[in-house]
Amino acid sequence: MRLTKSSKIFLLIINFIIYLLPAFAQDIEAGLSKLTQEQEKSYREIWEKPVDPNLLNTSKIQLYKQKQVAATMLGMTQSTEENLKEWSKLDIAGKWSLREFYSAAGRFEDAVAVGNEVINSEKFPPFSARMKSYVATDYLYANKLDKAEEYFLAAEKTIRNEFGTVRPSVRNSYWIARAETDYLVQRSIYLMRLGKWGEALAMGKQAVEKSKVMMKYIDNLEGEPTYKYSAKQSATFAL
């Protein structure tokens, strides 16, 4: 498939947007939050509240999560590394957030290290495939294309061989569709980097179709509004 110059420019723009969105979305959300003095005080108290070492781990995890929300609302996400490190010691969700923090900061070696910790402990196939795709992309932006290919192939293998073993449910169907969307989006970026424009465009179209499937499940998900926001944000990357 031969692409016109305008098509290539369009794909480059999409690539740039996809790369920036994860960090940019947090900045937008924080910037649009019109906090009253009372709200700002409340968030700052949460952020500054020390974590009692005598708390149960479940209570510590909840406080670390609250601190991340507070930091986002206060526009302080660049100051959250230590909080994320402590959270990640207790909860795999903290490792996911820590890897995202490092990746957004351009600290790709750190992102890869944390991502591999998640891969080695993650048993749910859609989560495993998603993290392999993310680590592949970290390698891509670190200019380690051979390692990026290795991890994309590993994600593809998980999708092909393990997704069929996942118990059917609305929630699991969502995670399967999200993992496939993430893989297709990130893989298309990789193909653009290699100059394989036709393959990248074809895979991008697949990502759009898969994201539509994912969107059908979002309103049936349980969780906080921020969780659904994250899900819709992921779908937007492919559109």
XYZ file of N, CA and C in Angstrom:
717
model
N 0.850 -1.196 0.000
C 0.000 0.000 0.000
C 0.883 1.243 0.000
N 0.673 2.148 -0.933
C 1.484 3.357 -1.048
C 0.696 4.542 -0.504
N 1.270 5.229 0.470
C 0.590 6.351 1.094
C 1.068 7.665 0.507
N 0.152 8.612 0.444
C 0.500 9.954 -0.007
C 1.246 10.676 1.102
N 1.893 11.765 0.741
C 2.618 12.560 1.737
C 1.677 13.067 2.818
N 0.471 13.477 2.430
C -0.483 13.992 3.411
C -0.910 12.897 4.387
N -1.037 11.662 3.901
C -1.402 10.550 4.785
C -0.302 10.293 5.799
N 0.954 10.372 5.349
C 2.067 10.157 6.255
C 2.112 11.244 7.330
N 1.867 12.485 6.927
C 1.851 13.589 7.888
C 0.746 13.377 8.915
N -0.415 12.932 8.429
C -1.544 12.657 9.326
C -1.165 11.603 10.362
N -0.519 10.541 9.911
C -0.121 9.485 10.828
C 0.916 9.977 11.837
N 1.826 10.827 11.390
C 2.815 11.385 12.302
C 2.148 12.219 13.392
N 1.131 12.982 13.012
C 0.396 13.794 13.982
C -0.294 12.893 15.004
N -0.930 11.811 14.526
C -1.595 10.874 15.421
C -0.577 10.248 16.370
N 0.570 9.897 15.828
C 1.649 9.330 16.643
C 2.036 10.293 17.763
N 2.207 11.558 17.428
C 2.606 12.570 18.395
C 1.554 12.735 19.486
N 0.284 12.750 19.079
C -0.812 12.908 20.039
C -0.855 11.732 20.998
N -0.748 10.508 20.442
C -0.796 9.310 21.273
C 0.325 9.323 22.288
N 1.487 9.778 21.859
C 2.650 9.798 22.758
C 2.453 10.779 23.908
N 1.846 11.901 23.634
C 1.714 12.937 24.649
C 0.501 12.768 25.550
N -0.548 12.096 25.089
C -1.815 12.094 25.804
C -1.746 11.628 27.259
N -1.043 10.540 27.610
C -1.081 10.085 28.996
C -0.677 11.163 29.990
N 0.415 11.870 29.729
C 0.845 12.930 30.641
C -0.027 14.167 30.485
N -0.399 14.477 29.231
C -1.169 15.681 28.937
C -2.546 15.635 29.591
N -3.170 14.440 29.607
C -4.520 14.308 30.154
C -4.540 14.666 31.626
N -3.513 14.253 32.368
C -3.458 14.594 33.783
C -3.339 16.103 33.972
N -2.517 16.743 33.153
C -2.347 18.192 33.267
C -3.650 18.911 32.968
N -4.371 18.453 31.930
C -5.657 19.068 31.587
C -6.635 18.916 32.736
N -6.714 17.662 33.272
C -7.664 17.400 34.338
C -7.375 18.282 35.540
N -6.092 18.426 35.882
C -5.730 19.267 37.020
C -6.024 20.725 36.724
N -5.712 21.157 35.490
C -5.902 22.547 35.114
C -7.366 22.956 35.082
N -8.240 22.022 34.721
C -9.657 22.336 34.618
C -10.373 22.217 35.953
N -9.682 21.695 36.961
C -10.301 21.551 38.271
C -10.324 22.911 38.957
N -11.500 23.461 39.078
C -11.647 24.766 39.716
C -11.831 24.541 41.212
N -10.715 24.462 41.910
C -10.772 24.154 43.327
C -11.085 25.405 44.138
N -11.985 25.233 45.082
C -12.201 26.296 46.060
C -11.049 26.250 47.064
N -10.925 27.270 47.854
C -9.887 27.287 48.889
C -10.060 26.102 49.833
N -11.305 25.791 50.134
C -11.587 24.671 51.037
C -11.153 23.340 50.415
N -11.452 23.172 49.115
C -11.053 21.941 48.436
C -9.538 21.827 48.346
N -8.892 22.943 48.010
C -7.433 22.923 47.919
C -6.824 22.571 49.269
N -7.369 23.124 50.327
C -6.872 22.825 51.665
C -7.045 21.346 51.981
N -8.198 20.804 51.613
C -8.476 19.389 51.874
C -7.498 18.481 51.138
N -7.270 18.772 49.850
C -6.334 17.959 49.072
C -4.907 18.089 49.607
N -4.561 19.302 50.022
C -3.198 19.500 50.527
C -2.997 18.747 51.846
N -4.039 18.703 52.661
C -3.954 17.948 53.917
C -3.772 16.464 53.639
N -4.472 15.963 52.618
C -4.322 14.549 52.248
C -2.904 14.282 51.760
N -2.406 15.178 50.906
C -1.060 14.998 50.353
C 0.003 15.027 51.444
N -0.157 15.905 52.417
C 0.850 16.080 53.457
C 0.682 15.117 54.628
N -0.411 14.382 54.649
C -0.669 13.458 55.760
C 0.343 12.316 55.753
N 1.049 12.105 56.843
C 2.016 10.993 56.890
C 1.290 9.654 56.928
N 1.953 8.632 56.408
C 1.379 7.286 56.421
C 1.869 6.573 57.671
N 0.938 6.276 58.553
C 1.270 5.613 59.811
C 1.767 4.199 59.523
N 2.998 3.862 59.921
C 3.524 2.515 59.647
C 2.747 1.409 60.346
N 1.928 1.778 61.342
C 1.152 0.780 62.069
C -0.190 0.459 61.409
N -0.521 1.198 60.355
C -1.771 0.930 59.644
C -1.725 -0.432 58.958
N -2.896 -1.017 58.767
C -2.984 -2.216 57.954
C -2.585 -1.867 56.522
N -2.044 -2.827 55.791
C -1.610 -2.565 54.416
C -2.744 -2.047 53.546
N -3.961 -2.572 53.763
C -5.101 -2.109 52.962
C -5.358 -0.624 53.185
N -5.188 -0.169 54.422
C -5.390 1.248 54.738
C -4.264 2.101 54.159
N -3.029 1.573 54.187
C -1.907 2.287 53.585
C -2.125 2.466 52.083
N -2.533 1.384 51.431
C -2.765 1.434 49.977
C -3.814 2.483 49.645
N -4.893 2.505 50.426
C -5.953 3.482 50.182
C -5.441 4.902 50.324
N -4.580 5.139 51.317
C -4.035 6.478 51.540
C -3.082 6.867 50.409
N -2.259 5.920 49.946
C -1.365 6.209 48.816
C -2.177 6.596 47.571
N -3.276 5.898 47.358
C -4.146 6.227 46.219
C -4.726 7.629 46.388
N -5.192 7.935 47.590
C -5.762 9.254 47.848
C -4.715 10.356 47.639
N -3.486 10.074 48.022
C -2.416 11.035 47.820
C -2.169 11.298 46.335
N -2.255 10.244 45.513
C -2.073 10.434 44.067
C -3.179 11.299 43.484
N -4.406 11.067 43.914
C -5.517 11.901 43.451
C -5.301 13.346 43.890
N -4.907 13.522 45.152
C -4.687 14.876 45.671
C -3.591 15.585 44.887
N -2.498 14.874 44.604
C -1.397 15.475 43.849
C -1.850 15.893 42.455
N -2.664 15.056 41.826
C -3.184 15.384 40.495
C -4.053 16.633 40.543
N -4.945 16.697 41.523
C -5.834 17.845 41.632
C -5.066 19.129 41.965
N -3.927 18.982 42.620
C -3.119 20.145 42.970
C -2.073 20.465 41.907
N -2.041 19.638 40.830
C -1.063 19.865 39.771
C 0.349 19.537 40.205
N 0.485 18.523 41.066
C 1.792 18.184 41.634
C 2.257 16.789 41.222
N 1.809 16.299 40.094
C 2.093 14.918 39.722
C 3.590 14.628 39.568
N 4.389 15.660 39.270
C 5.831 15.445 39.120
C 6.520 15.218 40.460
N 5.780 15.418 41.555
C 6.377 15.283 42.886
C 5.964 13.987 43.582
N 5.419 13.046 42.827
C 4.786 11.883 43.454
C 5.625 10.608 43.422
N 6.874 10.692 42.981
C 7.664 9.466 42.818
C 7.778 8.672 44.116
N 8.099 9.329 45.223
C 8.277 8.605 46.477
C 6.977 7.956 46.927
N 5.859 8.662 46.749
C 4.560 8.097 47.104
C 4.282 6.844 46.268
N 4.590 6.922 44.984
C 4.374 5.787 44.098
C 5.277 4.610 44.467
N 6.506 4.900 44.839
C 7.425 3.831 45.239
C 6.893 3.092 46.469
N 6.407 3.844 47.443
C 5.892 3.213 48.660
C 4.631 2.409 48.348
N 3.758 2.972 47.527
C 2.535 2.267 47.125
C 2.893 0.977 46.388
N 3.884 1.061 45.520
C 4.240 -0.099 44.689
C 4.811 -1.256 45.504
N 5.298 -0.970 46.703
C 5.817 -2.037 47.562
C 4.701 -2.923 48.104
N 3.481 -2.382 48.112
C 2.357 -3.086 48.729
C 1.312 -3.574 47.731
N 1.301 -2.994 46.542
C 0.168 -3.201 45.641
C 0.647 -3.144 44.200
N 0.275 -4.140 43.394
C 0.718 -4.164 42.002
C 0.173 -2.974 41.226
N -0.988 -2.447 41.656
C -1.529 -1.253 40.990
C -0.575 -0.075 41.147
N 0.144 -0.044 42.269
C 1.145 0.997 42.461
C 2.289 0.868 41.476
N 2.650 -0.370 41.148
C 3.706 -0.594 40.146
C 3.252 -0.112 38.774
N 1.993 -0.357 38.430
C 1.471 0.144 37.152
C 1.605 1.670 37.088
N 1.216 2.338 38.166
C 1.267 3.796 38.177
C 2.705 4.308 38.189
N 3.601 3.597 38.873
C 5.000 4.004 38.913
C 5.637 3.866 37.538
N 5.339 2.780 36.828
C 5.872 2.630 35.468
C 5.376 3.755 34.565
N 4.098 4.093 34.679
C 3.550 5.184 33.866
C 4.243 6.507 34.194
N 4.510 6.735 35.473
C 5.205 7.956 35.896
C 6.579 8.036 35.237
N 7.338 6.933 35.299
C 8.681 6.927 34.718
C 8.627 7.103 33.202
N 7.681 6.430 32.569
C 7.578 6.518 31.114
C 7.249 7.944 30.677
N 6.300 8.586 31.376
C 5.917 9.956 31.040
C 7.067 10.927 31.261
N 7.963 10.582 32.215
C 9.111 11.441 32.511
C 10.293 11.155 31.588
N 10.138 10.190 30.673
C 11.228 9.844 29.773
C 12.296 8.980 30.417
N 12.010 8.423 31.566
C 12.952 7.548 32.282
C 12.649 6.095 31.884
N 12.971 5.771 30.654
C 12.512 4.515 30.076
C 13.166 3.282 30.693
N 14.419 3.385 31.127
C 15.047 2.235 31.775
C 14.322 1.899 33.078
N 13.972 2.918 33.838
C 13.217 2.697 35.074
C 11.832 2.141 34.757
N 11.210 2.673 33.716
C 9.885 2.203 33.327
C 9.919 0.728 32.944
N 10.933 0.341 32.183
C 11.086 -1.057 31.770
C 11.299 -1.959 32.978
N 12.129 -1.517 33.919
C 12.407 -2.329 35.104
C 11.136 -2.605 35.903
N 10.340 -1.561 36.129
C 9.096 -1.733 36.877
C 8.094 -2.546 36.056
N 8.037 -2.286 34.756
C 7.134 -3.032 33.889
C 7.417 -4.521 33.922
N 8.689 -4.892 33.947
C 9.037 -6.308 34.008
C 8.652 -6.929 35.343
N 8.698 -6.151 36.416
C 8.222 -6.648 37.703
C 6.740 -6.995 37.616
N 5.972 -6.149 36.936
C 4.540 -6.407 36.769
C 4.334 -7.661 35.921
N 5.042 -7.757 34.801
C 4.895 -8.904 33.908
C 5.189 -10.208 34.643
N 6.210 -10.204 35.474
C 6.617 -11.425 36.169
C 5.620 -11.865 37.236
N 4.784 -10.940 37.704
C 3.834 -11.289 38.766
C 2.376 -11.269 38.306
N 2.118 -10.751 37.107
C 0.744 -10.609 36.625
C 0.247 -11.922 36.027
N -0.850 -12.452 36.568
C -1.390 -13.731 36.115
C -2.582 -13.590 35.161
N -3.230 -12.419 35.165
C -4.420 -12.210 34.330
C -3.954 -11.880 32.915
N -4.257 -12.720 31.912
C -3.696 -12.526 30.569
C -3.884 -11.135 29.968
N -5.064 -10.507 30.059
C -5.185 -9.154 29.481
C -4.241 -8.142 30.125
N -4.032 -8.234 31.437
C -3.098 -7.316 32.097
C -1.669 -7.600 31.661
N -1.334 -8.882 31.557
C 0.006 -9.257 31.113
C 0.287 -8.732 29.711
N -0.682 -8.888 28.815
C -0.503 -8.427 27.429
C -0.374 -6.913 27.374
N -1.172 -6.195 28.159
C -1.097 -4.738 28.171
C 0.280 -4.269 28.609
N 0.802 -4.854 29.693
C 2.089 -4.406 30.183
C 3.204 -4.742 29.199
N 3.120 -5.873 28.532
C 4.129 -6.202 27.528
C 4.111 -5.174 26.397
N 2.920 -4.723 26.011
C 2.813 -3.690 24.975
C 3.414 -2.375 25.451
N 3.168 -2.028 26.721
C 3.701 -0.773 27.258
C 5.223 -0.816 27.361
N 5.768 -1.954 27.825
C 7.216 -2.077 27.927
C 7.845 -2.044 26.537
N 7.170 -2.661 25.566
C 7.658 -2.596 24.186
C 7.765 -1.149 23.726
N 6.769 -0.338 24.080
C 6.779 1.062 23.676
C 7.859 1.848 24.416
N 8.104 1.505 25.681
C 9.215 2.137 26.402
C 10.538 1.849 25.698
N 10.712 0.612 25.263
C 11.927 0.267 24.513
C 11.982 1.022 23.187
N 10.830 1.196 22.559
C 10.785 1.926 21.294
C 11.304 3.345 21.473
N 10.811 4.042 22.511
C 11.218 5.425 22.719
C 12.633 5.530 23.284
N 13.157 4.397 23.774
C 14.560 4.362 24.184
C 15.461 3.940 23.025
N 14.856 3.820 21.830
C 15.599 3.463 20.604
C 16.204 2.060 20.655
N 15.546 1.163 21.370
C 15.966 -0.236 21.414
C 14.909 -1.055 20.662
N 15.000 -0.985 19.340
C 13.939 -1.537 18.501
C 13.864 -3.059 18.575
N 15.002 -3.734 18.724
C 14.984 -5.191 18.826
C 14.223 -5.645 20.074
N 14.451 -4.953 21.177
C 13.735 -5.296 22.411
C 12.253 -4.948 22.289
N 11.941 -3.849 21.609
C 10.541 -3.492 21.387
C 9.829 -4.600 20.622
N 10.471 -5.088 19.559
C 9.881 -6.174 18.774
C 9.682 -7.413 19.627
N 10.645 -7.724 20.459
C 10.555 -8.903 21.335
C 9.318 -8.830 22.233
N 9.080 -7.669 22.810
C 7.951 -7.536 23.728
C 6.620 -7.447 22.988
N 6.600 -6.851 21.807
C 5.369 -6.868 21.021
C 4.993 -8.297 20.639
N 5.972 -9.091 20.271
C 5.705 -10.491 19.923
C 5.221 -11.265 21.150
N 5.770 -10.940 22.317
C 5.315 -11.591 23.545
C 3.869 -11.220 23.856
N 3.510 -9.943 23.655
C 2.125 -9.512 23.871
C 1.197 -10.217 22.893
N 1.620 -10.295 21.637
C 0.814 -10.962 20.610
C 0.605 -12.439 20.965
N 1.638 -13.077 21.470
C 1.537 -14.491 21.857
C 0.534 -14.672 22.993
N 0.558 -13.773 23.967
C -0.399 -13.840 25.075
C -1.820 -13.657 24.570
N -2.022 -12.701 23.690
C -3.352 -12.459 23.116
C -3.838 -13.690 22.364
N -2.961 -14.253 21.571
C -3.351 -15.382 20.719
C -3.594 -16.669 21.520
N -2.749 -16.926 22.513
C -2.786 -18.229 23.181
C -3.517 -18.256 24.523
N -3.667 -17.095 25.171
C -4.199 -17.113 26.531
C -5.544 -16.417 26.707
N -5.922 -15.543 25.796
C -7.177 -14.824 25.982
C -8.374 -15.765 25.953
N -8.266 -16.853 25.233
C -9.362 -17.813 25.170
C -9.603 -18.555 26.465
N -8.643 -18.460 27.408
C -8.792 -19.148 28.692
C -9.459 -18.262 29.742
N -9.699 -16.994 29.417
C -10.283 -16.059 30.376
C -11.781 -16.337 30.519
N -12.232 -16.411 31.769
C -13.650 -16.693 32.037
C -14.534 -15.577 31.467
N -15.605 -15.936 30.732
C -16.472 -14.914 30.125
C -17.205 -14.082 31.181
N -17.147 -12.776 31.042
C -17.908 -11.838 31.863
C -17.787 -10.481 31.197
N -18.679 -9.560 31.563
C -18.628 -8.227 30.978
C -17.299 -7.555 31.314
N -16.883 -7.677 32.569
C -15.644 -7.035 32.995
C -14.442 -7.618 32.256
N -14.393 -8.937 32.155
C -13.264 -9.562 31.463
C -13.271 -9.252 29.972
N -14.474 -9.149 29.403
C -14.572 -8.793 27.983
C -14.034 -7.394 27.743
N -14.305 -6.501 28.698
C -13.743 -5.151 28.598
C -12.223 -5.202 28.609
N -11.640 -5.932 29.556
C -10.184 -5.962 29.671
C -9.533 -6.621 28.466
N -10.191 -7.607 27.897
C -9.664 -8.224 26.678
C -9.638 -7.201 25.547
N -10.762 -6.481 25.376
C -10.834 -5.479 24.306
C -9.841 -4.346 24.544
N -9.662 -3.965 25.798
C -8.712 -2.887 26.088
C -7.278 -3.335 25.807
N -6.948 -4.561 26.201
C -5.597 -5.066 25.943
C -5.324 -5.141 24.452
N -6.310 -5.577 23.692
C -6.125 -5.661 22.240
C -5.997 -4.272 21.627
N -6.775 -3.312 22.133
C -6.674 -1.933 21.652
C -5.294 -1.361 21.952
N -4.840 -1.547 23.189
C -3.518 -1.039 23.572
C -2.431 -1.629 22.683
N -2.507 -2.935 22.458
C -1.506 -3.597 21.619
C -1.512 -3.018 20.204
N -2.699 -2.898 19.616
C -2.801 -2.418 18.236
C -2.316 -0.979 18.102
N -2.661 -0.126 19.073
C -2.222 1.271 19.032
C -0.707 1.361 19.136
N -0.146 0.687 20.153
C 1.295 0.779 20.357
C 2.073 0.129 19.212
N 1.557 -0.967 18.708
C 2.227 -1.646 17.596
C 2.217 -0.777 16.337
N 1.120 -0.061 16.121
C 1.047 0.814 14.953
C 2.083 1.933 15.040
N 2.324 2.446 16.261
C 3.358 3.457 16.453
C 4.719 2.879 16.094
N 4.954 1.667 16.532
C 6.219 0.979 16.236
C 6.409 0.822 14.724
N 5.354 0.420 14.024
C 5.447 0.235 12.578
C 5.710 1.554 11.862
N 5.115 2.638 12.361
C 5.410 3.947 11.781
C 6.877 4.296 11.958
N 7.422 3.959 13.125
C 8.832 4.228 13.387
C 9.724 3.488 12.384
N 9.272 2.305 11.956
C 10.034 1.518 10.993
C 9.786 1.956 9.548
N 8.861 2.904 9.371
C 8.543 3.368 8.025
C 7.571 2.467 7.288
N 6.920 1.569 8.018
C 5.955 0.660 7.393
C 4.567 1.294 7.487
N 4.367 2.322 6.680
C 3.176 3.151 6.790
C 1.885 2.400 6.495
N 1.900 1.560 5.483
C 0.696 0.817 5.126
C 0.260 -0.113 6.236
N 1.206 -0.860 6.795
C 0.890 -1.768 7.899
C 0.432 -0.987 9.123
N 1.069 0.149 9.365
C 0.698 0.976 10.519
C -0.727 1.490 10.380
N -1.090 1.939 9.191
C -2.440 2.447 8.966
C -3.466 1.340 9.129
N -3.170 0.151 8.593
C -4.094 -0.982 8.705
C -4.300 -1.363 10.169
N -3.208 -1.384 10.928
C -3.314 -1.741 12.346
C -4.014 -0.644 13.126
N -3.803 0.611 12.746
C -4.510 1.709 13.388
C -6.015 1.605 13.200
N -6.430 1.193 12.004
C -7.866 1.012 11.740
C -8.425 -0.113 12.601
N -7.647 -1.183 12.778
C -8.073 -2.269 13.654
C -8.235 -1.781 15.086
N -7.325 -0.898 15.505
C -7.396 -0.344 16.856
C -8.675 0.459 17.053
N -9.055 1.227 16.036
C -10.292 2.013 16.119
C -11.489 1.097 16.295
N -11.553 0.026 15.496
C -12.678 -0.900 15.589
C -12.700 -1.604 16.944
N -11.540 -1.999 17.414
C -11.479 -2.682 18.712
C -11.845 -1.739 19.846
N -11.484 -0.451 19.722
C -11.823 0.516 20.768
C -13.336 0.718 20.850
N -14.019 0.593 19.724
C -15.483 0.697 19.721
C -16.100 -0.445 20.524
N -15.507 -1.628 20.399
C -15.968 -2.777 21.186
C -15.746 -2.491 22.671
N -14.575 -1.960 23.000
C -14.243 -1.652 24.385
C -15.225 -0.644 24.976
N -15.564 0.377 24.202
C -16.458 1.422 24.699
C -17.828 0.885 25.091
N -18.264 -0.198 24.454
C -19.578 -0.765 24.755
C -19.655 -1.296 26.180
N -18.496 -1.646 26.745
C -18.483 -2.255 28.069
C -18.263 -1.248 29.189
N -17.851 -0.034 28.871
C -17.408 0.896 29.905
C -18.503 1.220 30.917
N -19.723 1.477 30.463
C -20.778 1.890 31.379
C -21.202 0.763 32.323
N -20.795 -0.469 32.010
C -21.130 -1.595 32.870
C -20.040 -1.901 33.894
N -18.981 -1.101 33.882
C -17.889 -1.334 34.810
C -18.195 -0.709 36.158
N -17.781 -1.410 37.202
C -17.889 -0.856 38.539
C -16.626 -0.071 38.843
N -16.754 0.894 39.729
C -15.555 1.644 40.113
C -15.829 3.126 40.188
N -14.801 3.863 40.574
C -14.916 5.304 40.717
C -14.966 5.978 39.349
N -15.488 7.202 39.287
C -15.520 7.939 38.015
C -14.150 8.070 37.373
N -13.083 8.195 38.191
C -11.746 8.327 37.624
C -11.334 7.065 36.887
N -11.856 5.917 37.349
C -11.551 4.648 36.686
C -12.168 4.636 35.292
N -13.430 5.065 35.199
C -14.089 5.104 33.893
C -13.452 6.169 33.002
N -12.998 7.258 33.617
C -12.298 8.284 32.823
C -11.072 7.678 32.158
N -10.312 6.900 32.936
C -9.115 6.259 32.399
C -9.470 5.311 31.267
N -10.568 4.587 31.419
C -10.981 3.651 30.381
C -11.346 4.390 29.097
N -12.098 5.470 29.211
C -12.474 6.239 28.031
C -11.263 6.901 27.396
N -10.316 7.316 28.231
C -9.093 7.920 27.716
C -8.341 6.917 26.844
N -8.281 5.666 27.317
C -7.592 4.628 26.547
C -8.253 4.426 25.193
N -9.577 4.437 25.165
C -10.296 4.280 23.909
C -10.030 5.456 22.974
N -9.926 6.651 23.541
C -9.691 7.846 22.742
C -8.367 7.784 21.996
N -7.365 7.131 22.578
C -6.060 7.048 21.940
C -6.157 6.443 20.551
N -7.129 5.521 20.369
C -7.227 4.808 19.093
C -8.121 5.523 18.092
N -8.854 6.534 18.541
C -9.813 7.180 17.642
C -9.187 8.335 16.867
